[in-house]
Amino acid sequence: MTSVSPLEAGTPGQTGAYAAQAYQWLKQNLNDRLRTDRCLDQPASLEEKIRFEAAQHRAGLAGITWPKEYGGHGLTLREHLEANREIGRAPMPNAINSIGKELAGPIIMAVGNERQKSTYLPAILSMENIWCQGFSEPGAGSDLAALRTKAERTADGWRINGQKIWTSGASKSSRCMLLARTGAREDRHKGLVLFAVPMSSPGITVREIQSIDGDRSFCEVFFNDVIVDEAEMLGAPDEGWAAASRVLSIERATNRMYRAWRFESELDHLIAACRSDNAAFAIMKGYRRELAQCRVEVELIKGHVETLVDDLLAGQQIGPRGSFPKLYWSESHQRFAQIAYEIVSRFPPGANQALKDLRARMEGIYLSSRAETIYAGTTEIQLDIIAKRILNLKKAA
């Protein structure tokens, strides 16, 4: 089968012992059924992806900075960045437990008690527990402070009533990091509490939502008189907003560091595959300026990520600056996806296998990219944060 992939170039993309270790492991373990640059009739099943993620952790490519006593590898953000560069360069499937590893884990380490840390964290890395994030609600998407899901204290614990939506992976999760309101809706940032809710609790109903790309990752989740034990509360009551803000800051700034290198991998794949066919190459040449701009934007996103890592290693806080990489990546990647889709849509009939693989990958990227300027805080929210909290601009009259 004719195929084209940056991972087969033969050498790691970056220097560093940890990058070389990551590259070698991925080269040996990322089989064709898992690769997103292969157009196969039978891609990897959910169980295969879960086993791959668990093996990835055992190989030292997940939980890199987490303490060893909680199942991590006890290394620094430097090794985390090295590994993520190689993860980005590889045509990897989306992580099944990204919410657990990138959001729930860091917040549990920040506000959880010792029992919660020793119980939840190793189970996240071993893939025994998959987590979802119960933040967004109908009518309170990016405006998190408008959420209405209610938590009331009872003799048995906390009674939860409400609805969450766009909850990624809820149908296959065993735990939900749930943000609920203990006070009045008018209190906005006050009276919010965070829970680690078992998804098997009576009163929880999960409905999958089919997205434009045919996936069923998004869900809506209903809580009807769900009783949650006091021991499942993360942090103190009424401090949920501070915990949630910390989660979102982490999400926008340091998680998924691989995105810039994944973007580069997609761009390299597009160019390499088009070069395998004269007609496709001629089509691509018509987009030279746009693709050159994509290359520039990839380098700028890399610069954002590497600067944030340097600052964190120097002990600085990221705070609202996390909005910059999220805003820039999602807008740039969406533009690239549009260009790539236009190119592959013009391929002539009877394209070779490399072009079929490319077209399948780019069509999927185009469809999924439509949500990138919405999730993890919309473009409008990021611009608002930058205007108010970094530039100190006042609202227009």
C-alpha positions as MATLAB code, in Angstrom:
seq = 'MTSVSPLEAGTPGQTGAYAAQAYQWLKQNLNDRLRTDRCLDQPASLEEKIRFEAAQHRAGLAGITWPKEYGGHGLTLREHLEANREIGRAPMPNAINSIGKELAGPIIMAVGNERQKSTYLPAILSMENIWCQGFSEPGAGSDLAALRTKAERTADGWRINGQKIWTSGASKSSRCMLLARTGAREDRHKGLVLFAVPMSSPGITVREIQSIDGDRSFCEVFFNDVIVDEAEMLGAPDEGWAAASRVLSIERATNRMYRAWRFESELDHLIAACRSDNAAFAIMKGYRRELAQCRVEVELIKGHVETLVDDLLAGQQIGPRGSFPKLYWSESHQRFAQIAYEIVSRFPPGANQALKDLRARMEGIYLSSRAETIYAGTTEIQLDIIAKRILNLKKAA';
ca = [
       0.000    0.000    0.000;
       1.387    3.427   -0.942;
       1.356    5.661    2.110;
       3.005    8.883    3.181;
       3.607    9.870    6.791;
       6.002   12.195    8.641;
       6.487    9.518   11.342;
       8.283    7.343    8.802;
      10.953    9.945    8.138;
      13.348    7.941   10.339;
      14.549   10.349   13.014;
      13.001   12.163   15.984;
      11.890   15.666   15.215;
      13.559   17.217   18.243;
      16.709   16.717   20.251;
      16.677   15.329   23.783;
      16.860   11.888   25.329;
      13.203   11.873   26.260;
      12.162   12.857   22.734;
      14.197    9.971   21.322;
      12.594    7.560   23.802;
       9.121    8.792   22.863;
       9.845    8.571   19.144;
      11.105    5.003   19.344;
       8.153    3.813   21.416;
       5.609    5.419   19.094;
       7.328    4.026   16.021;
       7.128    0.510   17.477;
       3.636    0.662   18.979;
       1.469    2.929   16.818;
       0.096    0.314   14.433;
      -1.864    0.924   11.241;
      -5.241    0.356   12.947;
      -4.511    3.211   15.362;
      -2.954    5.645   12.901;
      -5.117    8.540   11.760;
      -3.202    8.796    8.458;
      -4.438    5.387    7.318;
      -7.787    4.925    5.592;
      -8.742    1.428    6.785;
     -12.097   -0.334    6.713;
     -11.667   -1.453   10.332;
      -9.914    1.155   12.479;
      -9.018    0.416   16.116;
     -11.844   -0.320   18.542;
     -12.434    1.602   21.766;
     -10.853   -1.267   23.738;
      -7.724   -1.181   21.553;
      -7.403    2.560   22.065;
      -7.779    2.145   25.837;
      -5.052   -0.537   25.889;
      -2.804    1.714   23.781;
      -3.266    4.622   26.183;
      -2.517    2.448   29.199;
       0.650    1.169   27.483;
       1.602    4.740   26.617;
       1.557    5.556   30.334;
       3.629    2.492   31.255;
       6.184    3.605   28.636;
       6.514    6.983   30.339;
       4.498    9.056   27.864;
       1.595    9.996   30.164;
       1.587   11.311   33.737;
       5.131   12.524   33.051;
       5.081   15.328   35.638;
       2.769   13.606   38.148;
       4.345   12.482   41.443;
       5.528    8.864   41.525;
       3.420    8.110   44.626;
       0.306    8.783   42.525;
       1.338    6.671   39.551;
       3.255    9.379   37.664;
       6.859    9.485   36.501;
       8.034   12.435   38.625;
       9.724   14.347   35.799;
       9.529   18.001   34.726;
       7.623   20.002   32.141;
      10.775   19.850   30.007;
      10.388   16.063   29.539;
       6.639   16.548   29.137;
       7.267   18.998   26.289;
       9.844   16.715   24.646;
       7.427   13.781   24.669;
       4.536   15.920   23.451;
       6.510   17.157   20.467;
       6.866   13.538   19.339;
       3.260   12.684   20.217;
       2.201   15.635   18.064;
       4.342   14.539   15.131;
       2.753   11.071   15.211;
      -0.667   10.479   13.599;
      -2.194    9.514   16.949;
      -5.895    8.987   17.697;
      -7.491   11.422   20.130;
      -6.937   10.326   23.721;
      -9.900    8.532   25.304;
      -9.062    9.824   28.795;
      -7.788   13.319   28.006;
     -10.241   14.884   30.492;
      -8.921   12.620   33.260;
      -5.258   13.222   32.513;
      -5.323   16.858   31.469;
      -8.084   18.365   33.623;
      -9.298   16.121   36.456;
      -5.815   14.950   37.466;
      -4.268   18.426   37.843;
      -7.265   19.771   39.768;
      -7.339   16.746   42.095;
      -3.649   17.300   42.804;
      -4.392   20.970   43.518;
      -7.501   20.734   45.743;
      -8.091   17.031   46.487;
      -7.373   15.360   49.834;
      -4.873   12.549   50.274;
      -7.477    9.778   49.871;
      -8.749   11.283   46.638;
      -5.228   11.673   45.239;
      -4.105    8.138   46.072;
      -7.387    6.643   44.792;
      -8.233    8.649   41.675;
      -4.879    9.576   40.164;
      -3.324    6.104   39.566;
      -6.660    4.858   38.189;
      -6.704    7.698   35.632;
      -3.236    6.879   34.321;
      -3.861    3.121   34.191;
      -7.134    3.800   32.285;
      -9.190    1.981   34.953;
     -11.212    5.189   35.363;
     -12.177    7.392   32.409;
     -13.407   10.893   33.313;
     -15.703   13.453   31.735;
     -16.134   17.152   32.591;
     -19.602   18.348   33.683;
     -19.262   22.109   33.177;
     -21.261   23.281   30.104;
     -25.032   23.610   30.349;
     -27.859   24.649   28.031;
     -27.933   28.439   28.323;
     -24.575   28.545   30.141;
     -21.964   27.338   27.669;
     -18.982   29.662   27.747;
     -20.639   31.757   30.477;
     -19.792   29.219   33.148;
     -20.941   31.460   36.000;
     -24.528   31.167   34.682;
     -24.807   27.430   35.345;
     -27.950   26.193   37.104;
     -27.294   22.575   38.115;
     -28.160   22.548   41.825;
     -26.365   20.841   44.728;
     -28.270   20.683   48.045;
     -26.870   19.263   51.244;
     -28.938   16.427   52.768;
     -28.503   13.906   55.567;
     -27.150   11.405   52.982;
     -24.708   13.746   51.255;
     -25.419   16.138   48.345;
     -28.515   15.930   46.139;
     -27.784   16.970   42.525;
     -30.409   18.110   40.007;
     -29.748   19.627   36.589;
     -28.433   19.052   33.092;
     -25.045   19.230   31.400;
     -24.399   19.272   27.658;
     -21.500   18.861   25.201;
     -19.988   16.544   27.807;
     -17.223   14.798   25.863;
     -16.982   11.055   26.419;
     -19.675   10.872   29.120;
     -21.107    7.612   27.750;
     -17.839    5.767   28.376;
     -16.775    7.550   31.574;
     -16.826    6.189   35.097;
     -16.397    9.581   36.824;
     -17.618   13.113   36.135;
     -15.857   16.237   37.402;
     -19.080   18.105   38.093;
     -19.492   21.810   38.834;
     -22.776   22.580   40.617;
     -24.381   25.533   42.344;
     -25.069   25.668   46.087;
     -26.325   29.264   46.091;
     -28.614   31.405   43.927;
     -27.961   31.796   40.194;
     -27.584   35.545   40.737;
     -24.552   34.851   42.936;
     -22.615   34.127   39.726;
     -19.087   33.143   40.872;
     -20.093   32.430   44.470;
     -21.778   29.289   45.753;
     -20.229   26.777   43.335;
     -18.866   23.381   44.345;
     -16.884   20.699   42.503;
     -17.558   16.944   42.794;
     -16.077   13.670   41.553;
     -19.407   12.000   40.714;
     -19.546    8.237   39.962;
     -21.351    7.931   36.616;
     -23.006    4.720   37.846;
     -24.986    6.720   40.481;
     -28.774    6.214   40.357;
     -30.530    9.170   38.712;
     -27.904    9.856   36.011;
     -29.034    9.589   32.373;
     -26.575    9.966   29.468;
     -27.629   10.623   25.874;
     -25.089   10.675   23.060;
     -25.143   13.509   20.466;
     -24.048   12.704   16.930;
     -21.758   15.440   15.609;
     -21.298   16.547   11.966;
     -18.375   14.119   11.487;
     -20.533   11.130   12.507;
     -18.830   10.783   15.897;
     -20.833   10.282   19.100;
     -18.317   11.667   21.560;
     -20.506   14.550   22.796;
     -23.304   13.789   25.266;
     -25.964   15.451   27.334;
     -26.141   14.294   30.948;
     -29.184   14.585   33.215;
     -28.973   14.532   37.035;
     -32.275   13.677   38.707;
     -32.045   13.558   42.538;
     -28.545   12.074   42.327;
     -27.045   11.576   45.802;
     -23.293   12.182   45.981;
     -21.336   11.292   49.101;
     -19.645   14.139   50.997;
     -16.324   12.358   50.447;
     -16.632   12.964   46.681;
     -16.463   16.757   47.044;
     -13.239   18.209   45.549;
     -11.995   21.108   47.647;
     -14.173   23.200   49.921;
     -17.817   24.195   49.428;
     -18.279   27.557   47.696;
     -14.775   27.413   46.243;
     -15.829   25.689   43.046;
     -15.303   28.796   40.908;
     -11.653   29.081   41.947;
     -11.154   25.373   41.216;
     -12.961   25.632   37.858;
     -10.947   28.690   36.860;
      -7.775   26.780   37.651;
      -8.987   23.903   35.447;
      -9.729   26.226   32.536;
      -6.396   28.008   32.904;
      -4.644   24.627   32.748;
      -6.789   23.569   29.788;
      -5.948   26.653   27.749;
      -2.283   27.033   28.648;
      -0.428   23.778   29.163;
      -2.630   20.897   28.094;
      -2.308   19.249   24.730;
       1.076   20.814   24.118;
       1.326   18.498   21.144;
      -1.193   20.554   19.144;
       1.391   22.741   17.361;
       3.370   19.663   16.310;
       0.206   17.773   15.307;
      -0.716   20.777   13.152;
       2.768   20.622   11.604;
       2.392   16.866   11.038;
      -0.896   17.420    9.194;
       0.683   20.146    7.053;
       3.686   17.909    6.246;
       1.349   15.024    5.412;
      -0.644   17.227    3.030;
       2.454   18.405    1.168;
       4.159   14.983    1.039;
       1.057   13.151   -0.206;
       0.339   15.773   -2.881;
       3.897   15.350   -4.157;
       3.133   11.652   -4.823;
       0.880   12.600   -7.764;
       1.471   15.178  -10.522;
      -2.159   16.330  -10.697;
      -2.428   16.706   -6.914;
       0.889   18.565   -6.825;
      -0.398   21.014   -9.432;
      -3.517   21.649   -7.335;
      -1.427   22.211   -4.203;
       0.843   24.698   -5.992;
      -2.166   26.962   -6.373;
      -2.239   27.317   -2.558;
       1.465   28.064   -2.000;
       0.945   31.405   -0.251;
      -1.779   30.045    2.042;
       0.313   26.997    2.975;
       3.354   29.172    3.631;
       1.234   31.247    6.009;
       0.156   28.014    7.757;
       3.842   27.136    8.229;
       4.493   30.543    9.815;
       1.518   30.118   12.144;
       2.704   26.665   13.243;
       6.036   28.186   14.272;
       4.278   30.972   16.191;
       2.140   28.460   18.116;
       5.246   26.454   18.964;
       6.792   29.669   20.267;
       3.756   30.322   22.499;
       3.966   26.817   24.005;
       7.719   26.839   24.553;
       7.602   30.291   26.164;
       4.883   29.156   28.571;
       6.913   26.091   29.532;
      10.018   28.227   30.140;
       7.977   30.609   32.320;
       6.411   27.781   34.317;
       9.821   26.189   34.891;
      11.007   29.590   36.121;
       8.181   29.599   38.675;
       5.916   32.131   36.952;
       2.119   31.908   36.878;
       0.350   31.706   33.502;
      -3.095   33.035   34.411;
      -4.969   34.742   31.537;
      -2.008   34.333   29.162;
      -3.318   30.806   28.595;
      -5.887   32.404   26.294;
      -3.217   33.278   23.698;
      -2.235   29.737   22.559;
      -5.851   28.553   22.685;
      -7.078   31.484   20.598;
      -4.232   31.390   18.104;
      -4.176   27.615   17.658;
      -7.929   27.208   17.142;
      -8.198   30.085   14.634;
      -5.059   29.075   12.683;
      -5.931   25.388   12.600;
      -9.443   26.117   11.391;
      -8.009   28.149    8.491;
      -5.620   25.311    7.625;
      -8.470   22.776    7.727;
     -10.438   24.902    5.244;
      -7.467   25.116    2.836;
      -6.684   21.393    3.134;
     -10.324   20.517    2.494;
     -10.386   22.671   -0.644;
      -7.247   20.938   -1.956;
      -8.328   17.325   -1.337;
     -11.812   18.067   -2.702;
     -10.218   18.816   -6.093;
      -8.315   15.540   -6.388;
      -9.097   13.743   -9.678;
     -10.890   10.356   -9.694;
      -8.674    7.270   -9.344;
      -6.281    8.860   -6.847;
      -3.533    6.667   -5.402;
      -3.708    5.231   -1.873;
      -1.598    8.041   -0.393;
      -4.114   10.595   -1.667;
      -7.079    8.512   -0.452;
      -5.502    8.345    3.034;
      -4.857   12.087    2.939;
      -8.369   12.945    1.786;
      -9.966   10.838    4.543;
      -7.772   12.468    7.200;
      -8.264   16.043    5.967;
     -12.037   15.671    5.609;
     -12.186   14.490    9.239;
      -9.967   17.381   10.379;
     -12.129   19.884    8.501;
     -15.338   18.680   10.158;
     -13.900   18.436   13.682;
     -12.168   21.823   13.352;
     -15.511   23.608   13.146;
     -15.856   23.191   16.930;
     -12.303   24.254   17.780;
     -13.199   27.933   18.108;
     -16.035   26.982   20.468;
     -14.821   24.354   22.958;
     -12.556   25.171   25.923;
     -13.903   28.731   25.712;
     -14.980   30.391   22.471;
     -12.854   32.811   20.477;
     -15.070   35.622   21.815;
     -14.389   34.523   25.415;
     -10.619   34.411   24.799;
     -10.669   37.891   23.250;
     -12.707   39.169   26.204;
     -10.196   37.716   28.690;
      -7.261   39.249   26.801;
      -8.994   42.635   26.544;
     -10.071   42.846   30.186;
      -7.394   40.965   32.114;
      -4.257   41.573   30.069;
      -4.834   44.828   28.196;
      -7.067   46.338   30.941;
      -9.431   47.720   28.297;
     -12.820   49.083   29.306;
     -16.093   48.120   27.697;
     -17.152   50.330   24.820;
     -19.912   52.740   25.766;
];
